[in-house]
PDB file of C-alpha atoms in Angstrom:
ATOM      1  CA  UNK A 169      -7.852 -19.199  -7.648  1.00  0.00           C
ATOM      2  CA  UNK A 170      -6.899 -15.756  -6.391  1.00  0.00           C
ATOM      3  CA  UNK A 171      -3.215 -14.947  -6.342  1.00  0.00           C
ATOM      4  CA  UNK A 172      -3.451 -13.904  -2.687  1.00  0.00           C
ATOM      5  CA  UNK A 173      -6.046 -14.915  -0.111  1.00  0.00           C
ATOM      6  CA  UNK A 174      -6.492 -13.042   3.148  1.00  0.00           C
ATOM      7  CA  UNK A 175      -9.346 -13.377   5.612  1.00  0.00           C
ATOM      8  CA  UNK A 176     -10.997  -9.942   5.748  1.00  0.00           C
ATOM      9  CA  UNK A 177     -12.256 -10.387   9.293  1.00  0.00           C
ATOM     10  CA  UNK A 178     -13.346  -8.361  11.145  1.00  0.00           C
ATOM     11  CA  UNK A 179     -11.343  -9.747  14.033  1.00  0.00           C
ATOM     12  CA  UNK A 180     -11.918  -8.537  17.604  1.00  0.00           C
ATOM     13  CA  UNK A 181      -9.654  -9.513  20.486  1.00  0.00           C
ATOM     14  CA  UNK A 182      -9.228  -8.326  24.072  1.00  0.00           C
ATOM     15  CA  UNK A 183      -6.236  -6.231  25.011  1.00  0.00           C
ATOM     16  CA  UNK A 184      -3.195  -8.360  25.756  1.00  0.00           C
ATOM     17  CA  UNK A 185      -4.206 -11.204  23.446  1.00  0.00           C
ATOM     18  CA  UNK A 186      -1.945 -12.760  20.855  1.00  0.00           C
ATOM     19  CA  UNK A 187      -3.179 -12.018  17.351  1.00  0.00           C
ATOM     20  CA  UNK A 188      -2.499 -14.228  14.355  1.00  0.00           C
ATOM     21  CA  UNK A 189      -3.030 -12.874  10.854  1.00  0.00           C
ATOM     22  CA  UNK A 190      -2.521 -15.027   7.789  1.00  0.00           C
ATOM     23  CA  UNK A 191      -2.228 -14.954   4.012  1.00  0.00           C
ATOM     24  CA  UNK A 192      -1.847 -17.666   1.432  1.00  0.00           C
ATOM     25  CA  UNK A 193      -0.522 -17.143  -2.060  1.00  0.00           C
ATOM     26  CA  UNK A 194      -0.289 -19.141  -5.247  1.00  0.00           C
ATOM     27  CA  UNK A 195       2.455 -17.361  -7.209  1.00  0.00           C
ATOM     28  CA  UNK A 196       5.721 -19.244  -6.812  1.00  0.00           C
ATOM     29  CA  UNK A 197       7.600 -16.224  -8.184  1.00  0.00           C
ATOM     30  CA  UNK A 198       6.930 -14.210  -5.026  1.00  0.00           C
ATOM     31  CA  UNK A 199      10.196 -13.764  -3.185  1.00  0.00           C
ATOM     32  CA  UNK A 200       9.543 -10.765  -0.959  1.00  0.00           C
ATOM     33  CA  UNK A 201       6.936 -10.728   1.768  1.00  0.00           C
ATOM     34  CA  UNK A 202       5.606  -7.719   3.605  1.00  0.00           C
ATOM     35  CA  UNK A 203       3.057  -6.745   6.181  1.00  0.00           C
ATOM     36  CA  UNK A 204       1.596  -3.265   6.218  1.00  0.00           C
ATOM     37  CA  UNK A 205      -0.654  -1.665   8.820  1.00  0.00           C
ATOM     38  CA  UNK A 206      -3.235   0.857   7.660  1.00  0.00           C
ATOM     39  CA  UNK A 207      -5.157   3.096   9.999  1.00  0.00           C
ATOM     40  CA  UNK A 208      -8.438   4.539   8.803  1.00  0.00           C
ATOM     41  CA  UNK A 209      -7.930   7.253   6.173  1.00  0.00           C
ATOM     42  CA  UNK A 210      -4.157   6.867   6.222  1.00  0.00           C
ATOM     43  CA  UNK A 211      -1.636   5.266   3.911  1.00  0.00           C
ATOM     44  CA  UNK A 212      -0.186   1.818   4.657  1.00  0.00           C
ATOM     45  CA  UNK A 213       2.752   1.728   7.051  1.00  0.00           C
ATOM     46  CA  UNK A 214       5.419  -0.939   6.585  1.00  0.00           C
ATOM     47  CA  UNK A 215       5.614  -3.264   9.587  1.00  0.00           C
ATOM     48  CA  UNK A 216       7.663  -6.228   8.428  1.00  0.00           C
ATOM     49  CA  UNK A 217       9.699  -7.078   5.342  1.00  0.00           C
ATOM     50  CA  UNK A 218      11.378 -10.394   4.699  1.00  0.00           C
ATOM     51  CA  UNK A 219      12.563 -12.542   1.824  1.00  0.00           C
ATOM     52  CA  UNK A 220      13.340 -15.881   3.417  1.00  0.00           C
ATOM     53  CA  UNK A 221      11.411 -18.681   5.045  1.00  0.00           C
ATOM     54  CA  UNK A 222      11.342 -18.679   8.811  1.00  0.00           C
ATOM     55  CA  UNK A 223      10.598 -16.115  11.477  1.00  0.00           C
ATOM     56  CA  UNK A 224      11.518 -12.465  11.780  1.00  0.00           C
ATOM     57  CA  UNK A 225      10.865 -10.635  14.990  1.00  0.00           C
ATOM     58  CA  UNK A 226      10.566  -6.906  15.657  1.00  0.00           C
ATOM     59  CA  UNK A 227       9.330  -5.959  19.103  1.00  0.00           C
ATOM     60  CA  UNK A 228       5.831  -7.333  19.594  1.00  0.00           C
ATOM     61  CA  UNK A 229       5.575  -8.370  15.951  1.00  0.00           C
ATOM     62  CA  UNK A 230       6.749 -11.645  14.402  1.00  0.00           C
ATOM     63  CA  UNK A 231       6.498 -12.397  10.708  1.00  0.00           C
ATOM     64  CA  UNK A 232       6.560 -16.012   9.635  1.00  0.00           C
ATOM     65  CA  UNK A 233       7.061 -17.252   6.086  1.00  0.00           C
ATOM     66  CA  UNK A 234       6.599 -20.813   4.868  1.00  0.00           C
ATOM     67  CA  UNK A 235       7.492 -20.857   1.190  1.00  0.00           C
ATOM     68  CA  UNK A 236       6.842 -24.578   0.805  1.00  0.00           C
ATOM     69  CA  UNK A 237       3.241 -24.119   1.914  1.00  0.00           C
ATOM     70  CA  UNK A 238       2.932 -20.636   0.359  1.00  0.00           C
ATOM     71  CA  UNK A 239       1.727 -19.229   3.634  1.00  0.00           C
ATOM     72  CA  UNK A 240       2.726 -16.175   5.634  1.00  0.00           C
ATOM     73  CA  UNK A 241       1.649 -15.036   9.074  1.00  0.00           C
ATOM     74  CA  UNK A 242       1.953 -12.015  11.305  1.00  0.00           C
ATOM     75  CA  UNK A 243       1.780 -12.480  15.062  1.00  0.00           C
ATOM     76  CA  UNK A 244       1.157  -9.600  17.434  1.00  0.00           C
ATOM     77  CA  UNK A 245       1.960 -10.228  21.085  1.00  0.00           C
ATOM     78  CA  UNK A 246       0.426  -8.288  23.964  1.00  0.00           C
ATOM     79  CA  UNK A 247      -1.962  -6.563  21.600  1.00  0.00           C
ATOM     80  CA  UNK A 248      -2.935  -2.983  22.372  1.00  0.00           C
ATOM     81  CA  UNK A 249      -5.946  -0.862  21.385  1.00  0.00           C
ATOM     82  CA  UNK A 250      -3.524   1.182  19.262  1.00  0.00           C
ATOM     83  CA  UNK A 251      -2.992  -1.943  17.138  1.00  0.00           C
ATOM     84  CA  UNK A 252      -6.575  -1.619  15.890  1.00  0.00           C
ATOM     85  CA  UNK A 253      -6.188  -1.160  12.135  1.00  0.00           C
ATOM     86  CA  UNK A 254      -6.369  -3.022   8.858  1.00  0.00           C
ATOM     87  CA  UNK A 255      -3.415  -5.312   8.182  1.00  0.00           C
ATOM     88  CA  UNK A 256      -2.384  -5.945   4.607  1.00  0.00           C
ATOM     89  CA  UNK A 257      -0.068  -8.671   3.414  1.00  0.00           C
ATOM     90  CA  UNK A 258       1.905  -7.835   0.282  1.00  0.00           C
ATOM     91  CA  UNK A 259       4.150  -9.737  -2.085  1.00  0.00           C
ATOM     92  CA  UNK A 260       6.567  -9.044  -4.892  1.00  0.00           C
ATOM     93  CA  UNK A 261       8.750 -11.119  -7.163  1.00  0.00           C
ATOM     94  CA  UNK A 262      12.411 -10.434  -7.766  1.00  0.00           C
ATOM     95  CA  UNK A 263      11.931  -9.193 -11.271  1.00  0.00           C
ATOM     96  CA  UNK A 264       8.678  -7.227 -10.974  1.00  0.00           C
ATOM     97  CA  UNK A 265       8.478  -3.891  -9.255  1.00  0.00           C
ATOM     98  CA  UNK A 266       4.859  -3.847  -8.262  1.00  0.00           C
ATOM     99  CA  UNK A 267       3.256  -5.224  -5.123  1.00  0.00           C
ATOM    100  CA  UNK A 268       0.388  -7.665  -4.937  1.00  0.00           C
ATOM    101  CA  UNK A 269      -1.762  -7.014  -1.887  1.00  0.00           C
ATOM    102  CA  UNK A 270      -4.108  -9.132   0.114  1.00  0.00           C
ATOM    103  CA  UNK A 271      -7.567  -7.731   0.739  1.00  0.00           C
ATOM    104  CA  UNK A 272      -6.665  -6.768   4.310  1.00  0.00           C
ATOM    105  CA  UNK A 273      -7.825  -7.972   7.733  1.00  0.00           C
ATOM    106  CA  UNK A 274      -9.599  -5.491   9.967  1.00  0.00           C
ATOM    107  CA  UNK A 275      -8.450  -5.895  13.577  1.00  0.00           C
ATOM    108  CA  UNK A 276     -10.006  -4.348  16.675  1.00  0.00           C
ATOM    109  CA  UNK A 277      -8.293  -4.679  20.047  1.00  0.00           C
ATOM    110  CA  UNK A 278     -10.760  -4.011  22.820  1.00  0.00           C
ATOM    111  CA  UNK A 279      -9.548  -2.273  26.009  1.00  0.00           C
TER     112      UNK A 279
ATOM    113  CA  UNK B 642       9.194   9.444  10.551  1.00  0.00           C
ATOM    114  CA  UNK B 643       7.432   9.710   7.217  1.00  0.00           C
ATOM    115  CA  UNK B 644       9.561   9.111   4.155  1.00  0.00           C
ATOM    116  CA  UNK B 645       6.861   9.950   1.613  1.00  0.00           C
ATOM    117  CA  UNK B 646       4.743  13.073   1.778  1.00  0.00           C
ATOM    118  CA  UNK B 647       1.464  13.450  -0.085  1.00  0.00           C
ATOM    119  CA  UNK B 648      -0.529  16.630  -0.567  1.00  0.00           C
ATOM    120  CA  UNK B 649      -3.322  17.550  -0.226  1.00  0.00           C
ATOM    121  CA  UNK B 650      -4.749  15.099   2.264  1.00  0.00           C
ATOM    122  CA  UNK B 651      -8.341  15.922   1.378  1.00  0.00           C
ATOM    123  CA  UNK B 652      -9.907  17.804  -1.484  1.00  0.00           C
ATOM    124  CA  UNK B 653     -13.523  18.519  -2.341  1.00  0.00           C
ATOM    125  CA  UNK B 654     -14.336  20.027  -5.698  1.00  0.00           C
ATOM    126  CA  UNK B 655     -17.049  20.401  -8.281  1.00  0.00           C
ATOM    127  CA  UNK B 656     -17.593  18.005 -11.147  1.00  0.00           C
ATOM    128  CA  UNK B 657     -15.543  18.962 -14.193  1.00  0.00           C
ATOM    129  CA  UNK B 658     -12.641  20.350 -12.196  1.00  0.00           C
ATOM    130  CA  UNK B 659      -9.103  19.019 -12.588  1.00  0.00           C
ATOM    131  CA  UNK B 660      -7.293  18.099  -9.395  1.00  0.00           C
ATOM    132  CA  UNK B 661      -3.561  17.723  -8.875  1.00  0.00           C
ATOM    133  CA  UNK B 662      -2.089  15.502  -6.151  1.00  0.00           C
ATOM    134  CA  UNK B 663       1.585  15.708  -5.219  1.00  0.00           C
ATOM    135  CA  UNK B 664       3.796  12.926  -3.935  1.00  0.00           C
ATOM    136  CA  UNK B 665       7.235  13.768  -2.576  1.00  0.00           C
ATOM    137  CA  UNK B 666      10.001  11.527  -1.359  1.00  0.00           C
ATOM    138  CA  UNK B 667      11.646  13.015   1.719  1.00  0.00           C
ATOM    139  CA  UNK B 668      15.419  12.782   2.133  1.00  0.00           C
ATOM    140  CA  UNK B 669      15.838  10.260  -0.666  1.00  0.00           C
ATOM    141  CA  UNK B 670      15.620  10.085  -4.431  1.00  0.00           C
ATOM    142  CA  UNK B 671      12.997   7.913  -6.064  1.00  0.00           C
ATOM    143  CA  UNK B 672      13.263   7.133  -9.755  1.00  0.00           C
ATOM    144  CA  UNK B 673      10.067   5.135  -9.427  1.00  0.00           C
ATOM    145  CA  UNK B 674       6.874   6.043  -7.647  1.00  0.00           C
ATOM    146  CA  UNK B 675       3.569   4.242  -7.692  1.00  0.00           C
ATOM    147  CA  UNK B 676      -0.005   5.507  -7.663  1.00  0.00           C
ATOM    148  CA  UNK B 677      -2.794   3.480  -6.096  1.00  0.00           C
ATOM    149  CA  UNK B 678      -6.511   3.892  -5.690  1.00  0.00           C
ATOM    150  CA  UNK B 679      -8.440   2.459  -2.762  1.00  0.00           C
ATOM    151  CA  UNK B 680     -12.192   2.142  -2.331  1.00  0.00           C
ATOM    152  CA  UNK B 681     -13.733   1.879   1.150  1.00  0.00           C
ATOM    153  CA  UNK B 682     -12.926  -1.420   2.868  1.00  0.00           C
ATOM    154  CA  UNK B 683     -11.042  -2.609  -0.190  1.00  0.00           C
ATOM    155  CA  UNK B 684      -7.385  -3.216  -0.845  1.00  0.00           C
ATOM    156  CA  UNK B 685      -5.076  -1.008  -2.875  1.00  0.00           C
ATOM    157  CA  UNK B 686      -5.338  -1.121  -6.646  1.00  0.00           C
ATOM    158  CA  UNK B 687      -2.252  -0.116  -8.606  1.00  0.00           C
ATOM    159  CA  UNK B 688      -3.101   2.526 -11.178  1.00  0.00           C
ATOM    160  CA  UNK B 689       0.274   3.379 -12.659  1.00  0.00           C
ATOM    161  CA  UNK B 690       4.016   3.350 -12.192  1.00  0.00           C
ATOM    162  CA  UNK B 691       5.635   6.749 -12.427  1.00  0.00           C
ATOM    163  CA  UNK B 692       9.133   6.851 -13.886  1.00  0.00           C
ATOM    164  CA  UNK B 693      11.344   9.895 -13.530  1.00  0.00           C
ATOM    165  CA  UNK B 694      12.104  11.449 -16.892  1.00  0.00           C
ATOM    166  CA  UNK B 695       9.893   9.131 -18.916  1.00  0.00           C
ATOM    167  CA  UNK B 696       6.272   8.239 -19.490  1.00  0.00           C
ATOM    168  CA  UNK B 697       4.292   6.518 -16.795  1.00  0.00           C
ATOM    169  CA  UNK B 698       3.230   2.918 -17.178  1.00  0.00           C
ATOM    170  CA  UNK B 699      -0.494   2.483 -16.675  1.00  0.00           C
ATOM    171  CA  UNK B 700      -2.276  -0.639 -15.535  1.00  0.00           C
ATOM    172  CA  UNK B 701      -4.927  -2.192 -17.718  1.00  0.00           C
ATOM    173  CA  UNK B 702      -8.205  -0.334 -17.551  1.00  0.00           C
ATOM    174  CA  UNK B 703      -6.727   2.928 -16.252  1.00  0.00           C
ATOM    175  CA  UNK B 704      -7.250   5.844 -18.627  1.00  0.00           C
ATOM    176  CA  UNK B 705      -3.969   7.661 -19.136  1.00  0.00           C
ATOM    177  CA  UNK B 706      -5.706  10.757 -20.488  1.00  0.00           C
ATOM    178  CA  UNK B 707      -7.894  10.870 -17.402  1.00  0.00           C
ATOM    179  CA  UNK B 708      -5.135  10.332 -14.864  1.00  0.00           C
ATOM    180  CA  UNK B 709      -2.114  12.351 -15.946  1.00  0.00           C
ATOM    181  CA  UNK B 710       1.147  11.516 -14.225  1.00  0.00           C
ATOM    182  CA  UNK B 711       4.239  13.678 -14.263  1.00  0.00           C
ATOM    183  CA  UNK B 712       7.499  12.667 -12.610  1.00  0.00           C
ATOM    184  CA  UNK B 713       9.673  15.652 -13.383  1.00  0.00           C
ATOM    185  CA  UNK B 714      12.221  15.262 -10.610  1.00  0.00           C
ATOM    186  CA  UNK B 715      13.715  12.551  -8.446  1.00  0.00           C
ATOM    187  CA  UNK B 716      11.645  13.629  -5.466  1.00  0.00           C
ATOM    188  CA  UNK B 717       8.284  14.621  -6.943  1.00  0.00           C
ATOM    189  CA  UNK B 718       5.548  12.853  -8.853  1.00  0.00           C
ATOM    190  CA  UNK B 719       2.128  14.366  -9.532  1.00  0.00           C
ATOM    191  CA  UNK B 720      -1.193  12.799 -10.410  1.00  0.00           C
ATOM    192  CA  UNK B 721      -3.766  15.022 -12.096  1.00  0.00           C
ATOM    193  CA  UNK B 722      -7.327  13.812 -12.273  1.00  0.00           C
ATOM    194  CA  UNK B 723      -8.674  15.676 -15.292  1.00  0.00           C
ATOM    195  CA  UNK B 724     -12.307  16.730 -15.585  1.00  0.00           C
ATOM    196  CA  UNK B 725     -13.140  14.836 -12.423  1.00  0.00           C
ATOM    197  CA  UNK B 726     -16.586  13.317 -11.958  1.00  0.00           C
ATOM    198  CA  UNK B 727     -18.286  11.800  -8.898  1.00  0.00           C
ATOM    199  CA  UNK B 728     -17.168   8.299  -9.899  1.00  0.00           C
ATOM    200  CA  UNK B 729     -13.563   9.482  -9.524  1.00  0.00           C
ATOM    201  CA  UNK B 730     -14.162  10.055  -5.815  1.00  0.00           C
ATOM    202  CA  UNK B 731     -11.793   7.755  -3.983  1.00  0.00           C
ATOM    203  CA  UNK B 732      -8.707   7.529  -1.790  1.00  0.00           C
ATOM    204  CA  UNK B 733      -5.523   7.972  -3.827  1.00  0.00           C
ATOM    205  CA  UNK B 734      -2.212   6.836  -2.370  1.00  0.00           C
ATOM    206  CA  UNK B 735       1.325   7.126  -3.700  1.00  0.00           C
ATOM    207  CA  UNK B 736       4.395   5.148  -2.754  1.00  0.00           C
ATOM    208  CA  UNK B 737       8.101   5.225  -3.475  1.00  0.00           C
ATOM    209  CA  UNK B 738      10.894   2.737  -3.266  1.00  0.00           C
ATOM    210  CA  UNK B 739      14.251   3.668  -1.809  1.00  0.00           C
ATOM    211  CA  UNK B 740      17.146   3.685  -4.244  1.00  0.00           C
ATOM    212  CA  UNK B 741      19.124   1.962  -5.510  1.00  0.00           C
ATOM    213  CA  UNK B 742      17.969  -1.588  -4.838  1.00  0.00           C
ATOM    214  CA  UNK B 743      14.824  -2.374  -6.800  1.00  0.00           C
ATOM    215  CA  UNK B 744      13.564  -4.918  -4.295  1.00  0.00           C
ATOM    216  CA  UNK B 745      13.464  -2.580  -1.342  1.00  0.00           C
ATOM    217  CA  UNK B 746       9.989  -2.235   0.142  1.00  0.00           C
ATOM    218  CA  UNK B 747       7.678   0.550  -0.893  1.00  0.00           C
ATOM    219  CA  UNK B 748       6.888   3.335   1.539  1.00  0.00           C
ATOM    220  CA  UNK B 749       3.519   4.987   1.259  1.00  0.00           C
ATOM    221  CA  UNK B 750       2.219   8.489   1.627  1.00  0.00           C
ATOM    222  CA  UNK B 751      -0.777   9.229   3.819  1.00  0.00           C
ATOM    223  CA  UNK B 752      -3.170   9.354   0.902  1.00  0.00           C
ATOM    224  CA  UNK B 753      -5.483  11.948  -0.607  1.00  0.00           C
ATOM    225  CA  UNK B 754      -9.198  11.699  -0.173  1.00  0.00           C
ATOM    226  CA  UNK B 755     -10.857  13.085  -3.283  1.00  0.00           C
ATOM    227  CA  UNK B 756     -14.535  13.966  -3.172  1.00  0.00           C
ATOM    228  CA  UNK B 757     -16.200  15.185  -6.358  1.00  0.00           C
ATOM    229  CA  UNK B 758     -19.568  16.850  -5.933  1.00  0.00           C
TER     230      UNK B 758
END
């Protein structure tokens, strides 16, 4: 079993749709949960960072963590064409310094 | 705004050349920086952890003599791809973590696209 599973997509939605992106993980030591957005030929940009179960909201973005099910989600409301990118989930444990990434989901928001 | 700057953004060079990539933390000190490699449509693969004032820690399978890392100051880490060959062509990305809390998220540079002819 892979440590992190993320549907690679591609995912296409119309502008204004609600987007749901998901990752599952198997490592119980993961305590920190992140979502990064990566545009083509650019480095990843941190979108959301959380370390507790529940929801965290920032503008149109909501990150959801369910530690009991080992499942995290990113919701994008009122999606825009500028949201078209690859979204990477990432995890780290409290004692390790490195990140474990999902494979990324490619999202296209159609105008 | 960007907190990590990477340079150059794109380099094309002949096989056998050595190429140096710089990673700078802007407005903060980073005792630890990370170097990743990314192939097209693939996720990031950690190559090494760069520690200021000490030797880098390389991941399994990464040749330390091929990918030289120097972290001489709290704001600069460099990756030198020595005697580069076409198979070294890839997208190289660095990241840094804000001090002092080790569990702060990593911030990434914009990457360097390396093309070896």
